[in-house]
Tab-separated table of C-alpha atoms in Angstrom:
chain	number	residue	atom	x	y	z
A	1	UNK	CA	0.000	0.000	0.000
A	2	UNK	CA	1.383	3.118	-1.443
A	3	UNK	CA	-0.417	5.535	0.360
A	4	UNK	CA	-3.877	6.334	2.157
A	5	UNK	CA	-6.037	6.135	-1.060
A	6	UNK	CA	-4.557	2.299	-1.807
A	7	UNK	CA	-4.922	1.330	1.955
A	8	UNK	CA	-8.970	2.704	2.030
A	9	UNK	CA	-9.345	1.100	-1.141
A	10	UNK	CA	-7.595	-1.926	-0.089
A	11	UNK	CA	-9.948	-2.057	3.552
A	12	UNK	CA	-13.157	-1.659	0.723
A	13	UNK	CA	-12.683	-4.348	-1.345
A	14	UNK	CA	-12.020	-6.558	1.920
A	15	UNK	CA	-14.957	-5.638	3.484
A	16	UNK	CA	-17.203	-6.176	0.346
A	17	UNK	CA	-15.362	-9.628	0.255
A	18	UNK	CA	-16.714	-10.422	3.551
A	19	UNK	CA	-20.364	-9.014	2.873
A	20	UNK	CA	-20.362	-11.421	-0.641
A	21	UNK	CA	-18.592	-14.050	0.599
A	22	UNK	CA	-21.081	-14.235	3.748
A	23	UNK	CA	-24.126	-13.850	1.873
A	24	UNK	CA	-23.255	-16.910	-0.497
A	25	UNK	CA	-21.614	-18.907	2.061
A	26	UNK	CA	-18.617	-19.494	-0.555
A	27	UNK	CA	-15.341	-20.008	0.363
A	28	UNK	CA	-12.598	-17.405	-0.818
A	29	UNK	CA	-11.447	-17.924	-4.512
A	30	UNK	CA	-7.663	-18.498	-5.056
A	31	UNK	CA	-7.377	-14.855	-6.782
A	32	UNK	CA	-9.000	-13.561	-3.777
A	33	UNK	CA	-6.387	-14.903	-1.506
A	34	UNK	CA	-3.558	-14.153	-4.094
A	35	UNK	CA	-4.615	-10.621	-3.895
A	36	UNK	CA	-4.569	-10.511	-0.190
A	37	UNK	CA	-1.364	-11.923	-0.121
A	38	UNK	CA	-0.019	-9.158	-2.846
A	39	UNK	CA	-1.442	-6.349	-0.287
A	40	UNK	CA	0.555	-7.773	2.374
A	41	UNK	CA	3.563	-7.663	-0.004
A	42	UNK	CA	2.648	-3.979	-0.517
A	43	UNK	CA	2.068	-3.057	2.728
A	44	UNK	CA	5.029	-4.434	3.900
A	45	UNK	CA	7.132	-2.622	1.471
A	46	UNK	CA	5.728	1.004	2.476
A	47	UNK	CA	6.722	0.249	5.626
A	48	UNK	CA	3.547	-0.894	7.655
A	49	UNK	CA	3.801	-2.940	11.375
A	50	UNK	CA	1.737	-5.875	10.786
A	51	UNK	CA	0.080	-5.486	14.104
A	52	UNK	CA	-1.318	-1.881	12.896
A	53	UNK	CA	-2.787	-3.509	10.185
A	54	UNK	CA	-4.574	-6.484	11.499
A	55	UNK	CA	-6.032	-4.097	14.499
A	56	UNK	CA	-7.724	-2.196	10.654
A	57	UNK	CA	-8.482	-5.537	9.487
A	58	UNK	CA	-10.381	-6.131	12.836
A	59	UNK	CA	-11.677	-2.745	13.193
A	60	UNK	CA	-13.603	-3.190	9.558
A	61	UNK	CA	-14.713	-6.503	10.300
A	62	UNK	CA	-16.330	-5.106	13.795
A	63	UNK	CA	-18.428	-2.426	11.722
A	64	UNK	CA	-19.979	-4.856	9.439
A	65	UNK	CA	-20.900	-7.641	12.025
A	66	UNK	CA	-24.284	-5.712	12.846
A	67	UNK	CA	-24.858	-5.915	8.933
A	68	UNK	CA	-24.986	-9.602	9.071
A	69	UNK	CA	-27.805	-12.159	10.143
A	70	UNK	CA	-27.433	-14.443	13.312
A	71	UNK	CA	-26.638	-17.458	11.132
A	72	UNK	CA	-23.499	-15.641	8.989
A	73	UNK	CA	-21.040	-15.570	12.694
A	74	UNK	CA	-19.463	-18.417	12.038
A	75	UNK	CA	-19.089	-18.114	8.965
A	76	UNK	CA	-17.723	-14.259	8.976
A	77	UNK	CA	-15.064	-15.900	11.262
A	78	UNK	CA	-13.783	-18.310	9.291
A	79	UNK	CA	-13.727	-15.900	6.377
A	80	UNK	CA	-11.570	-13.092	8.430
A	81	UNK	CA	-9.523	-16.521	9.542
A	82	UNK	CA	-8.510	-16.915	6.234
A	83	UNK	CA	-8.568	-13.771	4.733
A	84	UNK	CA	-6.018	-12.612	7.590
A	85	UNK	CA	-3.971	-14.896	7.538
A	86	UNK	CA	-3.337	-14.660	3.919
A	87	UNK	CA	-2.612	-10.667	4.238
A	88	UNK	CA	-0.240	-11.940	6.995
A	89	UNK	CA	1.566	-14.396	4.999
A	90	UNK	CA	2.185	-11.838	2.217
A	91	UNK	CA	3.272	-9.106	4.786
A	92	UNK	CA	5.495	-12.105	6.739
A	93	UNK	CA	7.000	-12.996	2.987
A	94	UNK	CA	7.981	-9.221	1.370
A	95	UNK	CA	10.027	-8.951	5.571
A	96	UNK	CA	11.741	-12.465	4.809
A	97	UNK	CA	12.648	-10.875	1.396
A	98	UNK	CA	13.620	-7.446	2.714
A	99	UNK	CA	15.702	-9.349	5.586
A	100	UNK	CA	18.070	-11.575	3.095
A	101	UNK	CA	18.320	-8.540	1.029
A	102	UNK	CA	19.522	-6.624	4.286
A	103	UNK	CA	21.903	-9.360	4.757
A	104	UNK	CA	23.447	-9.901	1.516
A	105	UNK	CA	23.905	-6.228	1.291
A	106	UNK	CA	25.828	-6.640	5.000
A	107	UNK	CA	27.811	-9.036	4.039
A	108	UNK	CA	29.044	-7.771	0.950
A	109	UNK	CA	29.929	-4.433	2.702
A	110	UNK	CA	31.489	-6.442	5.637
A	111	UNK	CA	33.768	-8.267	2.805
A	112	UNK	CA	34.609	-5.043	0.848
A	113	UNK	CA	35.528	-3.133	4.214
A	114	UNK	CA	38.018	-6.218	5.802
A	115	UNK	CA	39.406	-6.562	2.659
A	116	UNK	CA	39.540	-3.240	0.993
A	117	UNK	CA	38.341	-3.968	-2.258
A	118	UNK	CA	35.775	-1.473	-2.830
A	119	UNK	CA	35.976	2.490	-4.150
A	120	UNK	CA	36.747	4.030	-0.699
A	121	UNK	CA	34.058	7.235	-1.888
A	122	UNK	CA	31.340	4.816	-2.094
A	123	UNK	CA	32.631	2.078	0.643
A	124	UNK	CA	32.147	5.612	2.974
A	125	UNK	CA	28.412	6.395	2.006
A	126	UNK	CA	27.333	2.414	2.779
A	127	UNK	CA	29.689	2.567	5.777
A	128	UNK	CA	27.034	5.115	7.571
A	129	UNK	CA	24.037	3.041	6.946
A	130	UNK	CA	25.720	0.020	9.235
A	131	UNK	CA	26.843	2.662	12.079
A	132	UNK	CA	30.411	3.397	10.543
A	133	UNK	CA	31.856	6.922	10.347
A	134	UNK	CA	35.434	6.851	8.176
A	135	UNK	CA	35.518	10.816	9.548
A	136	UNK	CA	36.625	8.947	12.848
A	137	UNK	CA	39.444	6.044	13.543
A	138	UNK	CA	38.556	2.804	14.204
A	139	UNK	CA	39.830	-0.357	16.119
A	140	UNK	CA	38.974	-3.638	15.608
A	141	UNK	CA	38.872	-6.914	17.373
A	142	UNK	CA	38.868	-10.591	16.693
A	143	UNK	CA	37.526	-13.356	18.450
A	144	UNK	CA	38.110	-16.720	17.457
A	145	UNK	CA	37.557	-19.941	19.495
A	146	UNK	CA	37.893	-23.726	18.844
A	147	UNK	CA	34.393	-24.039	17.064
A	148	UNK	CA	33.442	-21.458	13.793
A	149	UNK	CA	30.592	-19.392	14.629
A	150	UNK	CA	28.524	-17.273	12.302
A	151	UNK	CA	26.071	-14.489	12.758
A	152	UNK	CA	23.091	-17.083	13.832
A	153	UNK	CA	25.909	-18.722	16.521
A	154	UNK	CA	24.420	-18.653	20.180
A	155	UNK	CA	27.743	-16.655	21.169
A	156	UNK	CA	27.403	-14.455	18.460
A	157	UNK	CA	24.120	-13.520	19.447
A	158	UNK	CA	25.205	-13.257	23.692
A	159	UNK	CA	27.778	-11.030	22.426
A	160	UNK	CA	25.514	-8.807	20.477
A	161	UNK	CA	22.947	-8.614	23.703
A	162	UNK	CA	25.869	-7.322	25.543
A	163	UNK	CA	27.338	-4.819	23.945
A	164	UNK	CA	23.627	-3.450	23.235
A	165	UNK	CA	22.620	-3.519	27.112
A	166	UNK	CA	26.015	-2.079	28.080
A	167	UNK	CA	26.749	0.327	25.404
A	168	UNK	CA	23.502	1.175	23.341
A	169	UNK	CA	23.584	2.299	20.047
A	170	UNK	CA	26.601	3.466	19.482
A	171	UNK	CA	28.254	3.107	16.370
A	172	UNK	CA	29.248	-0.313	17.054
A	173	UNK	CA	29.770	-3.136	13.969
A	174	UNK	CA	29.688	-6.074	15.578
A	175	UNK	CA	30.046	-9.529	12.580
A	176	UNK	CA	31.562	-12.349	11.565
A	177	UNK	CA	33.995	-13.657	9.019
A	178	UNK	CA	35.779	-16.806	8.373
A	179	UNK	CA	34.397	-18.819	11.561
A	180	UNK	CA	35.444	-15.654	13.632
A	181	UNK	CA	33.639	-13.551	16.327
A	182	UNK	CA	34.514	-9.250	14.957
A	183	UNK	CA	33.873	-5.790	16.240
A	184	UNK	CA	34.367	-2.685	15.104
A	185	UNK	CA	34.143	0.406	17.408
A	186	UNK	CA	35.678	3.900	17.250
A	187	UNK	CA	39.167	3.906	18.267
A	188	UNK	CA	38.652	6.986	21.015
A	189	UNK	CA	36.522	4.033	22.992
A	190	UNK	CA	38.734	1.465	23.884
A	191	UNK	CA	36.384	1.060	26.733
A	192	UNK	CA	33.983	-1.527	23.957
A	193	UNK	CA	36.605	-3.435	22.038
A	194	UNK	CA	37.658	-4.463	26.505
A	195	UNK	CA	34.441	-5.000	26.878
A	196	UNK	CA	33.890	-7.096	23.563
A	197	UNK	CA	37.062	-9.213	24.267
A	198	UNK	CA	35.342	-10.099	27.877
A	199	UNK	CA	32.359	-11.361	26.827
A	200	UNK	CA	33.733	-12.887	23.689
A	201	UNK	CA	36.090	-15.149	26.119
A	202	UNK	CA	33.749	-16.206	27.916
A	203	UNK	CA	31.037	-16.940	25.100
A	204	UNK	CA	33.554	-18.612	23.368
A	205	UNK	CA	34.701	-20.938	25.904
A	206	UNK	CA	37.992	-19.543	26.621
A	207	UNK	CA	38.169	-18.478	23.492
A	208	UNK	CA	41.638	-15.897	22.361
A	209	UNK	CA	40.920	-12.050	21.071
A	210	UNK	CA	42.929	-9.980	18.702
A	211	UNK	CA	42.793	-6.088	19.091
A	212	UNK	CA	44.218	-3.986	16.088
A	213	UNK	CA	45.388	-0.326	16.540
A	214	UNK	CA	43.416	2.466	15.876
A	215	UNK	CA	43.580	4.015	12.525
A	216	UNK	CA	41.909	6.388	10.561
A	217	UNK	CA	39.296	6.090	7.278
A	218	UNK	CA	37.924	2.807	5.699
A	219	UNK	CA	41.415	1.714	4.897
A	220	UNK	CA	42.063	2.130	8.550
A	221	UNK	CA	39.548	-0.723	9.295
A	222	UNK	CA	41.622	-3.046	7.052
A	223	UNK	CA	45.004	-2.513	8.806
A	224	UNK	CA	43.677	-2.756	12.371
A	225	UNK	CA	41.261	-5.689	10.981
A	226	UNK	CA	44.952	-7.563	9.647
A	227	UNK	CA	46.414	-6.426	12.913
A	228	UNK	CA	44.208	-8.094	14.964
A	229	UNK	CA	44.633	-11.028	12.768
A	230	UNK	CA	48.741	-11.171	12.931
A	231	UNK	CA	48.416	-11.107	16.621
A	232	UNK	CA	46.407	-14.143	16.911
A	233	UNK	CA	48.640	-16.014	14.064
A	234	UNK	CA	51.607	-15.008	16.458
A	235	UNK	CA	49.963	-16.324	19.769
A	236	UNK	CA	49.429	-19.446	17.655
A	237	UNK	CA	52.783	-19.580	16.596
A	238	UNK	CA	54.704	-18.747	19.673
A	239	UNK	CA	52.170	-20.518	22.454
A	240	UNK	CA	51.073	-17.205	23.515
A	241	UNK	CA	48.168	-18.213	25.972
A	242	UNK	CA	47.039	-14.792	26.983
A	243	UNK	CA	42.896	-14.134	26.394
A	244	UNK	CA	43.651	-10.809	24.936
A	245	UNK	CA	46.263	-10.101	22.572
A	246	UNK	CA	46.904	-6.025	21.657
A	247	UNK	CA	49.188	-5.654	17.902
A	248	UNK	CA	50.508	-2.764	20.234
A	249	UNK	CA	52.077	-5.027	22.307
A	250	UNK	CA	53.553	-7.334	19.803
A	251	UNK	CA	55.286	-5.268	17.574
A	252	UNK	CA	58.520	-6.521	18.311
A	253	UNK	CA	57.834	-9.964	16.834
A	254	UNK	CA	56.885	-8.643	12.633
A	255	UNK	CA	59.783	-6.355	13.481
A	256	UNK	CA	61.994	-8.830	14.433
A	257	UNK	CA	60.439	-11.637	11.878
A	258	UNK	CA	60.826	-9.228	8.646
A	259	UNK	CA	64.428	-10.520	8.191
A	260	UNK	CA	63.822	-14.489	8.147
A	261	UNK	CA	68.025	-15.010	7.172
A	262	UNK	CA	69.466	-12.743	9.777
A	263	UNK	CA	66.590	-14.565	11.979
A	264	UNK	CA	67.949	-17.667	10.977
A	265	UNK	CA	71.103	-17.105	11.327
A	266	UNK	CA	70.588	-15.765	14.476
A	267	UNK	CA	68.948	-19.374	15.886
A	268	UNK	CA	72.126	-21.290	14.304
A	269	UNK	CA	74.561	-19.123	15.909
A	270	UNK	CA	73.155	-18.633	19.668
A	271	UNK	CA	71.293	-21.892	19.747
A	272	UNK	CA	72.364	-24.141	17.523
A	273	UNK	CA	75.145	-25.553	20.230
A	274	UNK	CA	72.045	-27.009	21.985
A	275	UNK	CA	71.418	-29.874	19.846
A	276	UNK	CA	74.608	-31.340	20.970
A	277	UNK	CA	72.467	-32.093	24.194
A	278	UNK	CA	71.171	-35.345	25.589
A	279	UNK	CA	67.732	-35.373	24.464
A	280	UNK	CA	67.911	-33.104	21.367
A	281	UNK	CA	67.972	-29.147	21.855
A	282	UNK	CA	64.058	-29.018	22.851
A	283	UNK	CA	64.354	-29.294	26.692
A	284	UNK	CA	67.135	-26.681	27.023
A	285	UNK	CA	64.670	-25.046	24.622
A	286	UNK	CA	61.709	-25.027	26.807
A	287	UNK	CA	64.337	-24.293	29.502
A	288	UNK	CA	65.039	-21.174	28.252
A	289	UNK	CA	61.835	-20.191	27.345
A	290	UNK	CA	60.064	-20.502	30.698
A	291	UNK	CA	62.848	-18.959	32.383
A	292	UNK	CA	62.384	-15.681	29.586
A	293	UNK	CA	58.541	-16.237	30.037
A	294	UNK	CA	58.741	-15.582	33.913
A	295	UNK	CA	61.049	-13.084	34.377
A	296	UNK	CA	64.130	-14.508	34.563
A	297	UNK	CA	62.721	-16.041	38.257
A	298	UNK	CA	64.588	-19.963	38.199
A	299	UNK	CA	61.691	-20.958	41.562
A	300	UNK	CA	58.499	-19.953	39.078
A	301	UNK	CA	59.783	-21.675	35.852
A	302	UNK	CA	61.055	-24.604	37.620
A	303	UNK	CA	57.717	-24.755	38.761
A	304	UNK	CA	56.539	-24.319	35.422
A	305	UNK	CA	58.339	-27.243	33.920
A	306	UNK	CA	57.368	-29.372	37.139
A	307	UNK	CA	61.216	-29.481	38.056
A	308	UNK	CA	63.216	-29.071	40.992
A	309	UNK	CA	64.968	-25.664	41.316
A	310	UNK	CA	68.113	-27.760	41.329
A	311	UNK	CA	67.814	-29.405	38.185
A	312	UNK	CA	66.423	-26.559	36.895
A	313	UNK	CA	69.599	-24.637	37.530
A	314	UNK	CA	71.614	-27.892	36.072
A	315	UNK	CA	69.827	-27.330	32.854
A	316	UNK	CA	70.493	-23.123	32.927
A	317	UNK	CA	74.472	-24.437	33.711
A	318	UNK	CA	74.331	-26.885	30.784
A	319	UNK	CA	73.061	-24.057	28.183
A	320	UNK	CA	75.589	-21.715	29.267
A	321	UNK	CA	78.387	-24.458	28.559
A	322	UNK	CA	77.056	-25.548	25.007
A	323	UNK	CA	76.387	-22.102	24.145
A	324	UNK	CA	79.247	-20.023	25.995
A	325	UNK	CA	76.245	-17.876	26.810
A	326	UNK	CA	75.153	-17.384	29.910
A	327	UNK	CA	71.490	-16.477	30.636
A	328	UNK	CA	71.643	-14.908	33.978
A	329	UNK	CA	74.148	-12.753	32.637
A	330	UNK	CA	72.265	-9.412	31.571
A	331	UNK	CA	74.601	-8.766	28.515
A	332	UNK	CA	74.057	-12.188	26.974
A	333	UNK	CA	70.366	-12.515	28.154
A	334	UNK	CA	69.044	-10.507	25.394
A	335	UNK	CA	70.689	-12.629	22.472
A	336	UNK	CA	69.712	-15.628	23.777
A	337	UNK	CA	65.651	-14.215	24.314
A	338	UNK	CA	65.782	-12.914	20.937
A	339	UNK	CA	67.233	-16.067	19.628
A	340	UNK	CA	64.228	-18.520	21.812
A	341	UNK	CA	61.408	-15.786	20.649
A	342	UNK	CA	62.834	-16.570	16.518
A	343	UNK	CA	63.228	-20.332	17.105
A	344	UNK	CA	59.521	-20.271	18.184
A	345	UNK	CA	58.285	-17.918	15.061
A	346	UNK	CA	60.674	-19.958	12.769
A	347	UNK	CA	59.805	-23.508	14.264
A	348	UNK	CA	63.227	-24.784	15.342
A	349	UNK	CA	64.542	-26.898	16.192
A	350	UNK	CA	61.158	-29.298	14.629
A	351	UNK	CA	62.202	-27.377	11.552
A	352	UNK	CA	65.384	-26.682	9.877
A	353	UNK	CA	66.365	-22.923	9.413
């Protein structure tokens, strides 16, 4: 229904429907019901609330009734019965419609903004309709977990509930991509991506979040998007454990991975002494890395490894005489934490480098 005029014309031919069909006591013809159906389309499409409309529906039935003998009740109901339910199922139909055309046109802005593929002019204009403003920076944060969720997931939906009760309706994106859990806030609120990675962990089981920097315009959104990304990929390759992970905080490992040779090179030299060990070079390995991991404190990573702080020492003693290094010793500490943090991004000593 366009307008007024169609909706008055509409509520007159249903009435004079009723009136014929309960003086003849026939049922309603297939075109009858098709056209019903077609004004729920309509009415749908300008916008009408379908309880609005069946309170009309109702409200002309009610002034005819008096028109009607005794004996054409029952009938009149049944007739409204169907006649109702078929301007329902239209109405119900053009919102399924609308709703998968909503979507699609989500999702293809939620691909063309993560992976920067569309005009940035006209990626702006859509941005507004979904709560984005490119005029601000933005941040963004990644969930994942071990199960893929989608945007009908029970955790995506906890999630959304969340963020809505605590934060309203701010200019929050909140989506998913690739089995993963993703929001997008403004980057002068740091206060919602927190609060996202929270309730994400939790929905998610102990799931692990990814927060990008903030950055400004839609290509912004990309970079902190792949930010968020390479600091999950890094926990994953290093045994990072942590629930949140900030790209802030990790920029010392793409700085330090850019050159893979002098990496490389870097593992032979300071480590490579270690394989000459009883046992292979892993345990001194591990060794090393829980004694980096928790602050250079032998009682906590003995504990860690589920040693003795004896033989923990014996193992610290046995690295510094393979190696020549000695990792209590500030001056050679750093080489040898720089060399366990590229054996871990480069996969040694499982993998030759």
């Amino acid at each position: 229904m366009a307008g007024a005029g169609a909706d008055e014309a509409h509520l007159e031919e249903y009435a004079r429907i009723l009136a014929e069909v309960c003086a003849t006591g026939r049922r309603l013809t297939r075109d009858e019901l098709e056209s019903l159906r077609a004004q729920g389309e309509r009415a749908a499409e300008a916008g009408h609330g379908l309880r609005a409309l069946v309170r009309r529906h109702l409200s002309v039935t009610r002034e005819l009734w008096p028109t009607l003998p005794a004996t054409g009740t029952d009938r009149l109901l049944a007739v409204v019965e169907h006649a109702v339910d078929a301007f329902a199922e239209g109405h119900e139909r053009a919102q399924k419609l609308a709703m998968r055309q909503e979507e699609a046109a989500r999702r293809e802005f939620i691909d063309d903004l993560l992976y920067g593929r569309s005009d940035l002019g006209r990626l702006s204009e859509r941005a507004e309709r979904f709560g984005l403003l490119f005029s601000r920076a933005h941040a963004v944060a990644v969930a994942v977990g071990e199960r893929a969720v989608d945007d009908t997931h029970p955790a995506t939906r906890q999630v959304e509930r969340a963020l809505v009760a605590r934060f309203g309706e701010r200019r929050i994106l909140l989506t998913t991509k690739d089995g993963r859990l993703i929001c997008v806030a403004p980057g002068d609120e740091s206060e919602v991506l927190a609060y996202f990675a929270r309730q994400a962990h939790a929905c998610l089981d102990g799931g692990q979040v990814g927060i990008g920097r903030a950055h400004p315009g839609a290509g912004g959104v990309v970079h902190s998007y792949e930010e968020a990304l390479n600091a999950l990929h890094l926990a994953e390759r290093l045994g990072l454990h942590e629930p949140v992970l900030h790209a802030a905080d990790l920029l010392v490992y793409p700085v330090l991975a850019r050159d893979r040779q002098a990496m490389a090179d870097l593992v032979r030299h300071a480590l490579g002494p270690l394989e000459a060990a009883r046992g292979g070079a892993r345990p001194l390995l591990d060794t090393l890395t829980a004694y980096f991991d928790s602050g250079c404190v032998s009682a906590e990573a003995a504990r860690r490894l589920s040693l003795s702080v004896r033989a923990f020492t014996y193992r610290l003693d046995r690295i510094h005489k393979l190696t020549g290094s000695d990792p209590s010793d500030p001056v050679h500490r750093y080489t040898l934490q720089t060399a366990v943090i590229g054996a871990r991004l480069l996969g040694w000593p499982e993998s030759d480098v």
